[in-house]
PDB file of C-alpha atoms in Angstrom:
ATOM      1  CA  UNK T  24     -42.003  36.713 -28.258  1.00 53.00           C
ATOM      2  CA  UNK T  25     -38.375  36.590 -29.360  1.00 56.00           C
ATOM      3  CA  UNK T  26     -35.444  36.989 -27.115  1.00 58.00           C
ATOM      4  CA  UNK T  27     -32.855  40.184 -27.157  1.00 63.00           C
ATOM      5  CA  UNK T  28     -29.492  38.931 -28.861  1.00 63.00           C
ATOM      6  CA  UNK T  29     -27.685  39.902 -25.540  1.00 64.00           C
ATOM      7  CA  UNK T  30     -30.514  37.410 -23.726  1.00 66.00           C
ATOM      8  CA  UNK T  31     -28.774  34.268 -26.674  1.00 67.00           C
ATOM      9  CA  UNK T  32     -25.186  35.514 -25.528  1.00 69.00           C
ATOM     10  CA  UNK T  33     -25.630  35.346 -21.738  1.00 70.00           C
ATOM     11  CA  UNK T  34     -27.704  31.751 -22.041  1.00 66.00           C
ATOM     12  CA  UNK T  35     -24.605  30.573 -24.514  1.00 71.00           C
ATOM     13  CA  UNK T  36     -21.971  31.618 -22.197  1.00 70.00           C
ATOM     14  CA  UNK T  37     -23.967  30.277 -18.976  1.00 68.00           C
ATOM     15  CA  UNK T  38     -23.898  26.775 -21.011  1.00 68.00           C
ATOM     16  CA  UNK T  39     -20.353  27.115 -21.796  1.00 70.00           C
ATOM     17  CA  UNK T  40     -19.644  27.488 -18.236  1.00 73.00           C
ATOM     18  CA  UNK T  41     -21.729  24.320 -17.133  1.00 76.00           C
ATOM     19  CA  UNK T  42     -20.707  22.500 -20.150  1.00 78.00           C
ATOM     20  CA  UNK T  43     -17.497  20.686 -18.165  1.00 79.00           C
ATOM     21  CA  UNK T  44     -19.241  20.128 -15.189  1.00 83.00           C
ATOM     22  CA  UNK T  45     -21.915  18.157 -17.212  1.00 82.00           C
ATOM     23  CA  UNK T  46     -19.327  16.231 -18.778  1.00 84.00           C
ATOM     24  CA  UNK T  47     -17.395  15.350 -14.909  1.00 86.00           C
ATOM     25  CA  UNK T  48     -21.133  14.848 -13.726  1.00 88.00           C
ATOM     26  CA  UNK T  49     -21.166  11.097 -14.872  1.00 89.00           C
ATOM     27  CA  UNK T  50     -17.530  10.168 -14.119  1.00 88.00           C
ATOM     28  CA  UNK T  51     -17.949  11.745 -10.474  1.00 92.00           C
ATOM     29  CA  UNK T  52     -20.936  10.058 -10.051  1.00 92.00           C
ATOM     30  CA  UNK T  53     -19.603   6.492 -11.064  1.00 92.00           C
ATOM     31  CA  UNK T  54     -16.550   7.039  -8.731  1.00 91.00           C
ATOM     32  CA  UNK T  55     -18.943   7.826  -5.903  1.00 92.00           C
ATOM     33  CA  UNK T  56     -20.895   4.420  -5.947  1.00 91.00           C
ATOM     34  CA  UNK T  57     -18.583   2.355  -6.663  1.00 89.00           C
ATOM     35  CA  UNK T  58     -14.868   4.033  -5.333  1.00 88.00           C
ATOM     36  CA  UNK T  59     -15.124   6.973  -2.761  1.00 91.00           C
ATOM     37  CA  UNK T  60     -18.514   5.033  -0.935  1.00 92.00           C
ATOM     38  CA  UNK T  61     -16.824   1.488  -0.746  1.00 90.00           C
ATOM     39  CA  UNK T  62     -13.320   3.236   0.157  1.00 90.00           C
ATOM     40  CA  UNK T  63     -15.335   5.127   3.048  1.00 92.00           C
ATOM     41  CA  UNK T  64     -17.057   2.084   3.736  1.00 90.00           C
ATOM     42  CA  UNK T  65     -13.950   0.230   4.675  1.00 89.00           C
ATOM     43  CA  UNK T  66     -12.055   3.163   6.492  1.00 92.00           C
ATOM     44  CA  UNK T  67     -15.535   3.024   8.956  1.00 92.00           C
ATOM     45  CA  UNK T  68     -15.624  -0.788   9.185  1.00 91.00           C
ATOM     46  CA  UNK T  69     -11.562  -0.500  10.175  1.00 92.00           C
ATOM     47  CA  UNK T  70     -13.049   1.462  13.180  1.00 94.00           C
ATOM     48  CA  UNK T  71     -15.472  -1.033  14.568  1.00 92.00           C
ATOM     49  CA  UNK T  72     -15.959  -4.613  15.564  1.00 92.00           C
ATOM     50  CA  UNK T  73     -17.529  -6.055  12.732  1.00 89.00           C
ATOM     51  CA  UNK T  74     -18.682 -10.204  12.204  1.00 89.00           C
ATOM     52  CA  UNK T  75     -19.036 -11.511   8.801  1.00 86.00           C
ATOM     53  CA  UNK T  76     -21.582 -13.359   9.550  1.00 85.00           C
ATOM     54  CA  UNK T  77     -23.924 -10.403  11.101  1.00 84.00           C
ATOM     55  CA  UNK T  78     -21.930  -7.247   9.150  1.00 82.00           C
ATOM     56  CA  UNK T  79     -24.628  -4.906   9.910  1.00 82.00           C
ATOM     57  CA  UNK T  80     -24.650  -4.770  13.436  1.00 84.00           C
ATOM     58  CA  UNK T  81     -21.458  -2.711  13.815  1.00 84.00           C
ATOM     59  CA  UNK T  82     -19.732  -1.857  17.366  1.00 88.00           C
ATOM     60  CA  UNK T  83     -17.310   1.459  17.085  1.00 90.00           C
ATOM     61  CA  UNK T  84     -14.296   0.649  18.903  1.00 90.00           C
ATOM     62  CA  UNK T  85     -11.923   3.087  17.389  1.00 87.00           C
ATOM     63  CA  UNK T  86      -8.175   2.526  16.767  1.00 91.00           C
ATOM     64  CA  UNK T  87      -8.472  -1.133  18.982  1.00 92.00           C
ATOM     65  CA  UNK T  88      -8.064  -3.037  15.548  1.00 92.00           C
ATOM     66  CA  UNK T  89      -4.806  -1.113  14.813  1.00 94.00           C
ATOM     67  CA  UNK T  90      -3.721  -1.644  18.173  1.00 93.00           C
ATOM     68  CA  UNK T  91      -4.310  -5.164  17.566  1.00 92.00           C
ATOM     69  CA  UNK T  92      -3.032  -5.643  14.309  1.00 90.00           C
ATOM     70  CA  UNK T  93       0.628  -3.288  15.140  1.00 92.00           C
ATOM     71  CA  UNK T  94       0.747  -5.762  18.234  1.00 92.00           C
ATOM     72  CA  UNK T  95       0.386  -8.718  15.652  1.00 88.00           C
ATOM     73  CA  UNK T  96       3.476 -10.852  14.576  1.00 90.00           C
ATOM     74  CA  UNK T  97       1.969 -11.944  11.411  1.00 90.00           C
ATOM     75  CA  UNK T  98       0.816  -8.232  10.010  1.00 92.00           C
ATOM     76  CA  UNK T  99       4.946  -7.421  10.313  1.00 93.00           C
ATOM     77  CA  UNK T 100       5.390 -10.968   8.572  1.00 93.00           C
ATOM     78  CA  UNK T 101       3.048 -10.073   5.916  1.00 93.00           C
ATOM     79  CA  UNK T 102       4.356  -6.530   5.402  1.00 93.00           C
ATOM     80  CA  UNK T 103       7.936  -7.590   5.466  1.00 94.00           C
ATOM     81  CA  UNK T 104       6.499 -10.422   2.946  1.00 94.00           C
ATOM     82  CA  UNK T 105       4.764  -7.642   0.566  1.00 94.00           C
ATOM     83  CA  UNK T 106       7.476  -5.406   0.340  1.00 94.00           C
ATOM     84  CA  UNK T 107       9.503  -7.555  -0.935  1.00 95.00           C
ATOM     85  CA  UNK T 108       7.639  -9.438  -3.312  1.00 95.00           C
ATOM     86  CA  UNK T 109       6.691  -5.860  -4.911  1.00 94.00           C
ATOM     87  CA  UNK T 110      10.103  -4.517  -4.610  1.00 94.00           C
ATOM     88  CA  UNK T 111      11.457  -8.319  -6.509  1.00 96.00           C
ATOM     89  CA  UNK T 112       8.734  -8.064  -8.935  1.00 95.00           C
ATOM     90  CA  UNK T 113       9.432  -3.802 -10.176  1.00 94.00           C
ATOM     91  CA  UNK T 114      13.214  -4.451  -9.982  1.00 95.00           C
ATOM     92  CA  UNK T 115      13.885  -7.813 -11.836  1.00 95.00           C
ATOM     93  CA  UNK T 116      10.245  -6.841 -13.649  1.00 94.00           C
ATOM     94  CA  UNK T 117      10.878  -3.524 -14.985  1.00 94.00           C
ATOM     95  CA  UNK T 118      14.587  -4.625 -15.687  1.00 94.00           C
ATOM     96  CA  UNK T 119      13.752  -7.575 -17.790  1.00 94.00           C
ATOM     97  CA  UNK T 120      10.972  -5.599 -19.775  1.00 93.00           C
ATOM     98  CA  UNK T 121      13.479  -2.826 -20.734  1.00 92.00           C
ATOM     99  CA  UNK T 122      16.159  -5.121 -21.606  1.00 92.00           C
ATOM    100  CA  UNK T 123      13.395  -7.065 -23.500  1.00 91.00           C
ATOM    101  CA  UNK T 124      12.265  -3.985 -25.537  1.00 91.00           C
ATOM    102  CA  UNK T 125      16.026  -2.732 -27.057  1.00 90.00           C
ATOM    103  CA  UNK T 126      16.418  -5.989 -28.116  1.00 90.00           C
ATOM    104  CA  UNK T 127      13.248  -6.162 -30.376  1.00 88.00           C
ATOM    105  CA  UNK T 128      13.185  -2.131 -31.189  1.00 86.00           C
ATOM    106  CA  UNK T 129      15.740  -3.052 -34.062  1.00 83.00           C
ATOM    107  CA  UNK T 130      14.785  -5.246 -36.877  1.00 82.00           C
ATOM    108  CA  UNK T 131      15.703  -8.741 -37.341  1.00 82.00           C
ATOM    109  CA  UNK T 132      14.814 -11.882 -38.967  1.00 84.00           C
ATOM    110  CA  UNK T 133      11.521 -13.152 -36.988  1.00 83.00           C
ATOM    111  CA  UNK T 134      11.040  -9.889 -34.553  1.00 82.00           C
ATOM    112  CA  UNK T 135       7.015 -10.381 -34.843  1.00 84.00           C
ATOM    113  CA  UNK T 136       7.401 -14.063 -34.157  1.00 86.00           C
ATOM    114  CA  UNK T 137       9.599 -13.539 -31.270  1.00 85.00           C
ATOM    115  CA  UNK T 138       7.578 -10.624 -29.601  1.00 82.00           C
ATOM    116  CA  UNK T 139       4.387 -12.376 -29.930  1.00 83.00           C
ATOM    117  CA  UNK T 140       6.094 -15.046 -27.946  1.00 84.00           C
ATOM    118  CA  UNK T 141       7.224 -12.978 -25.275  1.00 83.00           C
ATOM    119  CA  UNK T 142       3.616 -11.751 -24.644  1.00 83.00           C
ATOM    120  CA  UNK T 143       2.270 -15.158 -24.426  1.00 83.00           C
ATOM    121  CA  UNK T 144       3.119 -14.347 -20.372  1.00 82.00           C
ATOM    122  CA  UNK T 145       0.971 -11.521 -20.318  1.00 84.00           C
ATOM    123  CA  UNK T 146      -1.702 -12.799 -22.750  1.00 85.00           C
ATOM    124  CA  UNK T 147      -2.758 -16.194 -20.361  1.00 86.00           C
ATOM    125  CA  UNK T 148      -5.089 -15.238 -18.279  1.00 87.00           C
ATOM    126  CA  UNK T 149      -4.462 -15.702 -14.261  1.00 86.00           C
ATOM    127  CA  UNK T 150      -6.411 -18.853 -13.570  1.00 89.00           C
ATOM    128  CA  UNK T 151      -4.561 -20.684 -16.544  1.00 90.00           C
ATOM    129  CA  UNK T 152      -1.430 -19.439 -15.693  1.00 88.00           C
ATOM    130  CA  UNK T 153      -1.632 -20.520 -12.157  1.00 89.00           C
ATOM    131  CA  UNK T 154      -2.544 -23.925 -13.531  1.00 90.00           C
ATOM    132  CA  UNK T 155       0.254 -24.111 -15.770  1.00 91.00           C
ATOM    133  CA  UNK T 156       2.789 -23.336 -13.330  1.00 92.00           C
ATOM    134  CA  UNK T 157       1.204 -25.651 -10.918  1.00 92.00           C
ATOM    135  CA  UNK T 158       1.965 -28.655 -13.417  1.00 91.00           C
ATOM    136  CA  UNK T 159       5.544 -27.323 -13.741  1.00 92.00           C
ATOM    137  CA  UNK T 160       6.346 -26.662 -10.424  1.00 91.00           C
ATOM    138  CA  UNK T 161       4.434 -30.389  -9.278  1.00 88.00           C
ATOM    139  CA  UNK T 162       6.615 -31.985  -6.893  1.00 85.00           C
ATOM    140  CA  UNK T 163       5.735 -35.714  -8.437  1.00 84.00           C
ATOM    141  CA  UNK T 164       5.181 -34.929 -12.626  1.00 83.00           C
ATOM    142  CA  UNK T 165       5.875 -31.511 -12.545  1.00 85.00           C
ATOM    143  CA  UNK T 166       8.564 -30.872 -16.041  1.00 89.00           C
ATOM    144  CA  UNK T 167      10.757 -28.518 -13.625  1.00 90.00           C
ATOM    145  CA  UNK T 168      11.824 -31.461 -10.899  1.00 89.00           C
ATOM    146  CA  UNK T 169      12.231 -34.184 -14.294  1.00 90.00           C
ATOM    147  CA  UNK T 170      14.970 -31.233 -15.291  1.00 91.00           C
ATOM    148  CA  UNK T 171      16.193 -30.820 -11.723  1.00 88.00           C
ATOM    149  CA  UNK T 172      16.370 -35.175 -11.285  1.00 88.00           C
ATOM    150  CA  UNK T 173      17.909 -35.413 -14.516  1.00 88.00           C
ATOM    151  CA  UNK T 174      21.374 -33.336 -14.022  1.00 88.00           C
ATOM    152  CA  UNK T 175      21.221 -35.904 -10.590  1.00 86.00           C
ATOM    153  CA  UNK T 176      20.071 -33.455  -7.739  1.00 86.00           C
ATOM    154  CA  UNK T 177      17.270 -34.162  -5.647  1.00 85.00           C
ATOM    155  CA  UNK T 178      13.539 -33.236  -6.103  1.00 86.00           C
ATOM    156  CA  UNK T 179      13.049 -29.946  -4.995  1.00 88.00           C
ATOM    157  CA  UNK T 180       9.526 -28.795  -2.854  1.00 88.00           C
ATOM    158  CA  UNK T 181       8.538 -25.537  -5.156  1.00 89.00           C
ATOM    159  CA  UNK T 182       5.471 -24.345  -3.822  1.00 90.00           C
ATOM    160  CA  UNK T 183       5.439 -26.568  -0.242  1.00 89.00           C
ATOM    161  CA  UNK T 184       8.618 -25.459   0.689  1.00 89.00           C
ATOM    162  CA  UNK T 185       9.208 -22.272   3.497  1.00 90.00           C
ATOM    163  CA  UNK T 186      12.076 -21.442   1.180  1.00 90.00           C
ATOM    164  CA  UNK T 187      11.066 -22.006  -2.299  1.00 92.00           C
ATOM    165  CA  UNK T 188       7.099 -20.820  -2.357  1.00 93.00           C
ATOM    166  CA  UNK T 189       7.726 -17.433  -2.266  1.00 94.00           C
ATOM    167  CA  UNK T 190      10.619 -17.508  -4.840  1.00 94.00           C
ATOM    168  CA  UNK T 191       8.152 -19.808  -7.402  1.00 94.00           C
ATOM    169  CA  UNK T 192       5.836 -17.304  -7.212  1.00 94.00           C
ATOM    170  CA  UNK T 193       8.135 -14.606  -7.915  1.00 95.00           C
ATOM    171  CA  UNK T 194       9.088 -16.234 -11.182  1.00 94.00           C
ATOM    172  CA  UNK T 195       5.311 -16.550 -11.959  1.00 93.00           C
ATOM    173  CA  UNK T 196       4.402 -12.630 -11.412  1.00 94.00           C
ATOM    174  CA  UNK T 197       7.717 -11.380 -12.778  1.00 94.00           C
ATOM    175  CA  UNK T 198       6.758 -14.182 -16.295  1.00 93.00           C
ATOM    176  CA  UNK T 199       3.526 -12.119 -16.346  1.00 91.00           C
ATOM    177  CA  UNK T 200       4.745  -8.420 -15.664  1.00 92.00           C
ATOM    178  CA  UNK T 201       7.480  -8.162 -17.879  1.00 93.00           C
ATOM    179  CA  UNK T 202       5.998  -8.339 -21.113  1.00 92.00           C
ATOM    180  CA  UNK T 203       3.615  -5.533 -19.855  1.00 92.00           C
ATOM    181  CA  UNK T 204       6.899  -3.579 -19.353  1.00 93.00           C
ATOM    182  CA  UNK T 205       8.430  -4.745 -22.730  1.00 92.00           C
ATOM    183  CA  UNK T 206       5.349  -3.500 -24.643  1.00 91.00           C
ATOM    184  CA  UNK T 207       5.241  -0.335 -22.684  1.00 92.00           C
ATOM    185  CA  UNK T 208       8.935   0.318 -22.643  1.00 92.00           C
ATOM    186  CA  UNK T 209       8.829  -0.515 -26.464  1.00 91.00           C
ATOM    187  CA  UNK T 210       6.309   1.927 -27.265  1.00 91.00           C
ATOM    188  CA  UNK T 211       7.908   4.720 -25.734  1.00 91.00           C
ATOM    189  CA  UNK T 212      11.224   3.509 -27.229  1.00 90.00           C
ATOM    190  CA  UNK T 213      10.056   3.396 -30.976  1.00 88.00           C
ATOM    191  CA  UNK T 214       9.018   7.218 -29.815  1.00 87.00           C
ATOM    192  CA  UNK T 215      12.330   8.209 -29.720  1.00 85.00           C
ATOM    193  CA  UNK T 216      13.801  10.472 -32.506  1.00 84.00           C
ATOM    194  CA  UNK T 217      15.616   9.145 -34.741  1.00 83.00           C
ATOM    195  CA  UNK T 218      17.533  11.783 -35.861  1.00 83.00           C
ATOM    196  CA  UNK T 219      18.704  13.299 -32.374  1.00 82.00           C
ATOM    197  CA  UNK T 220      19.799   9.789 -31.806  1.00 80.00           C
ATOM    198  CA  UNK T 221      21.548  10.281 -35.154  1.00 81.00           C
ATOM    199  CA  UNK T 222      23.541  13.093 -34.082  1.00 84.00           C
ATOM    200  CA  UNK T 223      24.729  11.986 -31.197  1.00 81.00           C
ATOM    201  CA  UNK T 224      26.311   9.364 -33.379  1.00 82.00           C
ATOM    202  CA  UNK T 225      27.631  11.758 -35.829  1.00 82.00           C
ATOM    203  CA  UNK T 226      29.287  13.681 -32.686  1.00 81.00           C
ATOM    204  CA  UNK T 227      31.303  10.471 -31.731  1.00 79.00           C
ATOM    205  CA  UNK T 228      29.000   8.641 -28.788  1.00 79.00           C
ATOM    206  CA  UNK T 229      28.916   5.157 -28.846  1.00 82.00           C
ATOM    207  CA  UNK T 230      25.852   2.989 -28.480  1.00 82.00           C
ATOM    208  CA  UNK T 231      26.111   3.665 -24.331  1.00 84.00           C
ATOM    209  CA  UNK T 232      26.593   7.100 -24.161  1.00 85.00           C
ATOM    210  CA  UNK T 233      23.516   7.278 -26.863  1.00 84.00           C
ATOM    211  CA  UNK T 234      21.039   5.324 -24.477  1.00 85.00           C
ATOM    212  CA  UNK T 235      22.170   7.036 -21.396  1.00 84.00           C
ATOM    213  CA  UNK T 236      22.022  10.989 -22.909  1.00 84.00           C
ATOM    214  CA  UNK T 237      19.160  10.276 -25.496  1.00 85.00           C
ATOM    215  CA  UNK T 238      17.019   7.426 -25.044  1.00 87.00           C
ATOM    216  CA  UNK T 239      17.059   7.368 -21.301  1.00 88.00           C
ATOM    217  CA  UNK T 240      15.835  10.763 -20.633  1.00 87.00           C
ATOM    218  CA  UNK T 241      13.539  10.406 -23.167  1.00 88.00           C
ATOM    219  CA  UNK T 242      11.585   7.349 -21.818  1.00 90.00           C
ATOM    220  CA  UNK T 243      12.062   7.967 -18.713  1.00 89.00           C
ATOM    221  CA  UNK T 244       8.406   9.542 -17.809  1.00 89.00           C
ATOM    222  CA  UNK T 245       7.111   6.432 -19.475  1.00 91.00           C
ATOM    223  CA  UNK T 246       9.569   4.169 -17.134  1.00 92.00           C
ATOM    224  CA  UNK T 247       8.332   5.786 -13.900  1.00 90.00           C
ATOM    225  CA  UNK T 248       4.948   5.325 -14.795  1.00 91.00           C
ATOM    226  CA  UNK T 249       5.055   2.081 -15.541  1.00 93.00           C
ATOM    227  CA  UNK T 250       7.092   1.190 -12.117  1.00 92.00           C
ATOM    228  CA  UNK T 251       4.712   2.878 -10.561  1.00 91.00           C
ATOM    229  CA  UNK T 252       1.666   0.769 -12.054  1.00 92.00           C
ATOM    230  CA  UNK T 253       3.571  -2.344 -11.703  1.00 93.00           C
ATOM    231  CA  UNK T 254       4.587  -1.594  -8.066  1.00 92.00           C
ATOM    232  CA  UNK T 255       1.066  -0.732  -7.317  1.00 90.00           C
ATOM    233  CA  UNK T 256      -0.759  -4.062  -9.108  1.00 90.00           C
ATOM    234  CA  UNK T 257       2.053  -5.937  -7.117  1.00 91.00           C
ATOM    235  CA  UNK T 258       0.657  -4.378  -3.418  1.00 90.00           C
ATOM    236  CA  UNK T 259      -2.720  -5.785  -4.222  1.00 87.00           C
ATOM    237  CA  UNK T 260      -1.906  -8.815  -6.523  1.00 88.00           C
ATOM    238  CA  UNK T 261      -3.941 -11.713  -5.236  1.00 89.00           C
ATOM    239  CA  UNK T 262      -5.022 -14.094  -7.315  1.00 88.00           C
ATOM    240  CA  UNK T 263      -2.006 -15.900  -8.774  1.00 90.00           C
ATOM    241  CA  UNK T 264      -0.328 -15.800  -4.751  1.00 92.00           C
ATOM    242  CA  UNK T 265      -3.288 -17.536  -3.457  1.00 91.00           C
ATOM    243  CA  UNK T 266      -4.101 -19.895  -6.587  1.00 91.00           C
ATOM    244  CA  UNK T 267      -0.575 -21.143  -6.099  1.00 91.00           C
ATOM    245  CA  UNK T 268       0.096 -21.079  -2.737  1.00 90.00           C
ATOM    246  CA  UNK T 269      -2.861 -20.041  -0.510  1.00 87.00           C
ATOM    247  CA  UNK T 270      -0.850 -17.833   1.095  1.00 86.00           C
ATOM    248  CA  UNK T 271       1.549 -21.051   2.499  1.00 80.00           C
ATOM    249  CA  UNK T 272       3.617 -22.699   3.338  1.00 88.00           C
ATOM    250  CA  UNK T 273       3.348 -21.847   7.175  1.00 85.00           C
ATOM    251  CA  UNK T 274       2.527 -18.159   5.521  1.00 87.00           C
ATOM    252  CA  UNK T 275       6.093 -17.476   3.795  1.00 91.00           C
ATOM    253  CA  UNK T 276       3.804 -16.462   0.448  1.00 92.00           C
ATOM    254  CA  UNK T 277       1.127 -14.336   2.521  1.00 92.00           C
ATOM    255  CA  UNK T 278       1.090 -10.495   1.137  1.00 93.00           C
ATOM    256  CA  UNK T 279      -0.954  -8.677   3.468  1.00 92.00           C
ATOM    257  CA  UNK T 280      -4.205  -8.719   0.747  1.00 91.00           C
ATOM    258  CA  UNK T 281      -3.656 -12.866   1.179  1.00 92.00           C
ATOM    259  CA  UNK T 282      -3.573 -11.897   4.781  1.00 92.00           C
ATOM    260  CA  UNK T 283      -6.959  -9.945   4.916  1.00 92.00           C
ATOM    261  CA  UNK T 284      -8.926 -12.761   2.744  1.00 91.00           C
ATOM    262  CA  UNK T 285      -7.654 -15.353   5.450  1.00 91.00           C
ATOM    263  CA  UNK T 286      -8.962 -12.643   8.157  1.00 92.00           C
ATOM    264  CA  UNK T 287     -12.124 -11.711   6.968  1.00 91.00           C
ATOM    265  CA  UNK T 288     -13.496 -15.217   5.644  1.00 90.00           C
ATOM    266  CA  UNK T 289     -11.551 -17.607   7.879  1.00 90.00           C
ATOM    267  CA  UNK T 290     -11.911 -15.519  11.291  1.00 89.00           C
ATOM    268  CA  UNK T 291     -14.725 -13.462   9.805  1.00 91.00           C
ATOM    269  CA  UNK T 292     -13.212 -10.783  11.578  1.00 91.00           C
ATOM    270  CA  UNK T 293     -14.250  -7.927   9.184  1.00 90.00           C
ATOM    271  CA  UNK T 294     -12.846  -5.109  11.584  1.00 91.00           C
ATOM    272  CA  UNK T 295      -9.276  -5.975  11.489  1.00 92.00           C
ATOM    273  CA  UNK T 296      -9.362  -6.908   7.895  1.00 92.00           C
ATOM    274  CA  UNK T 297     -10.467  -3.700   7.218  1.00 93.00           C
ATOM    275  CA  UNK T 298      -7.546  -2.717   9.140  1.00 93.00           C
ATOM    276  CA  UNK T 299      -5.407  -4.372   6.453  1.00 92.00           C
ATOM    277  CA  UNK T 300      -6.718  -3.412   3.645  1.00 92.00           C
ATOM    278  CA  UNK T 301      -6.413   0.216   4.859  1.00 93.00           C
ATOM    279  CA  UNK T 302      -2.837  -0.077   5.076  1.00 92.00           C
ATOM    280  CA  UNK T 303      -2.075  -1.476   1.970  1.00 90.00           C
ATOM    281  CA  UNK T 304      -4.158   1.412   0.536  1.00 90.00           C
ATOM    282  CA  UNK T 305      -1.574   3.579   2.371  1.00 92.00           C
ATOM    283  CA  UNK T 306       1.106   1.849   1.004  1.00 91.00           C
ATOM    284  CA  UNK T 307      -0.078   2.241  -2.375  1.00 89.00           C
ATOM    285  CA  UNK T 308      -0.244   6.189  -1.835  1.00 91.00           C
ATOM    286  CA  UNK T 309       3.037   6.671  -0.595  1.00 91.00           C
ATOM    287  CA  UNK T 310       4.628   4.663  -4.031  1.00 89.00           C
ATOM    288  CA  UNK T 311       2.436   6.860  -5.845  1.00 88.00           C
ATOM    289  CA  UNK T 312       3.561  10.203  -3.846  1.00 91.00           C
ATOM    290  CA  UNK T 313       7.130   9.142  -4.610  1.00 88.00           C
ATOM    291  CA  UNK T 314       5.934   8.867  -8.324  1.00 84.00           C
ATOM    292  CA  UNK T 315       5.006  12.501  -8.007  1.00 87.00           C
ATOM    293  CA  UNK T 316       7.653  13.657  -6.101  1.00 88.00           C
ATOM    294  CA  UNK T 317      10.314  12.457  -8.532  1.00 84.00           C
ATOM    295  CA  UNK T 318       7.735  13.239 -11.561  1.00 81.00           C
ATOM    296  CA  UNK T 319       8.254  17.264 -10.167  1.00 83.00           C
ATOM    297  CA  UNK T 320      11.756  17.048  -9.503  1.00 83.00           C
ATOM    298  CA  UNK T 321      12.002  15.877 -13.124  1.00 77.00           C
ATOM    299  CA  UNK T 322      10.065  18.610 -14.721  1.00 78.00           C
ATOM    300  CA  UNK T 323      11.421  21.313 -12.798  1.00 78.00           C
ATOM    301  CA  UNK T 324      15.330  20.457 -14.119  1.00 73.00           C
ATOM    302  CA  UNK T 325      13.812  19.957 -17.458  1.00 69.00           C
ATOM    303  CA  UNK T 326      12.210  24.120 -17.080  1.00 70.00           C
ATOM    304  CA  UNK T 327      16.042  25.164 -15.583  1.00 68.00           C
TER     305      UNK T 327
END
């Protein structure tokens, strides 16, 4: 029995239409298990009293572990603590990575050398840079307090000090970020055309007026986007934070994801860390709504 040619056109165009939603089937699928079901997961457990050492037997309670933790001293201390250890680490970050990348996006003696160097930061992986900063910032051998004893002053308390701890590990996440930016940044930069850049010259702008009316607007998308990743990794950056500092001294280093590890497998209170987490996820969403706010704005002057 052979099929009417309109019976081949109707099964080719109902394949045709399935055809993307076989290809989304796998990707949707995958984000189900192991996103969207966790994510639910710990919006429901933010709702109940929940023990770490019995987490199935649940209690709903509602909104009493947001009551609790807006009625908490140390979730504003660990906010205040967040926000600016992300907004430190995009601003001086970001900064140093575009700064890095116009100086090696024109050629000079020993450019390969000197950018493979600069990526040694983001190379290391976390564990070894925590342990290399460890041995410089080490109160008794560490290389940074021979420095500091040598021009005369006294040893200085880098990672035990109130003061100092969340400063040191600034300098460690900003030594690892911005040669992400700087490879990024100089990407997008070598992207630029040359010969728009060109006649600007031609027309009398100096090397200022070039960057600011050609190569800024130009890598601009690219800039956002990575300030926006960046700001993002630095909301739920853990490792290095806690491999340095535990979240110490006295809590002057502890981000609110420190904050919910100490919570959920110190006080095994999985409830309220829950609670935590949920906010930082909110946190995350409104950076990334400002992305896309400013993202629109951009592309609608660029259509006028």
């Amino acid at each position: 029995m052979t099929r009417h040619p309109r019976d081949h056109l109707a099964f080719r165009r109902l394949g045709r239409g399935f055809l993307p939603y076989a290809f989304m089937a796998l990707p949707v699928v995958y984000l189900g298990i192991f996103m969207f079901w966790p994510l639910g997961r710990q919006i429901w457990l933010s709702l109940t009293r929940t023990r770490l050492t019995n987490p199935n037997n649940s209690t709903f309670v509602g909104m009493d572990n947001y009551e609790r933790l807006f009625a908490s001293g140390d979730f504003y201390s660990s906010l205040g603590i967040t926000v600016i250890y992300s907004g430190v680490v995009v601003i001086v970050g970001v900064a140093l990575g575009m700064i890095s990348a116009l100086a090696l996006n024109r050629p000079f003696p020993g450019r390969s050398v000197v950018r493979a160097v600069l990526l040694f930061g983001w190379a290391v992986p976390n564990v070894a840079s925590a342990l290399i900063w460890l041995w410089i910032f080490n109160e008794r051998s560490g290389v940074l307090n021979r420095i500091v004893t040598g021009l005369g002053l006294d040893r200085m308390s880098w990672l035990t000090s109130t003061d100092l701890a969340l400063p040191s590990v600034l300098v460690v996440t900003i030594w690892q970020v911005a040669p992400f930016v700087m490879l990024v940044m100089l990407a997008a930069l070598q992207s630029v055309p040359e010969e728009v850049q060109e006649a600007a010259r031609v027309d009398g702008a100096d090397r200022l007026n070039v960057f600011r009316h050609v190569t800024l607007p130009h890598v601009m998308p690219m800039l956002q986007l990575v300030s926006l990743l960046v700001t993002v990794w630095s909301i739920r950056r853990f490792d290095i934070i806690y491999l340095m500092t535990g979240g110490g001294p006295v809590g002057s280093t502890s981000t609110l994801i420190v904050r919910l590890r100490q919570i959920a497998f110190e006080n095994y209170d999985l409830g309220l860390a829950s609670a935590y987490g949920v906010i930082g996820l909110i946190l995350a969403l409104a950076v990334a709504a400002v992305h896309a706010t400013f993202s629109r704005r951009r592309a609608k002057g660029a259509a006028q």
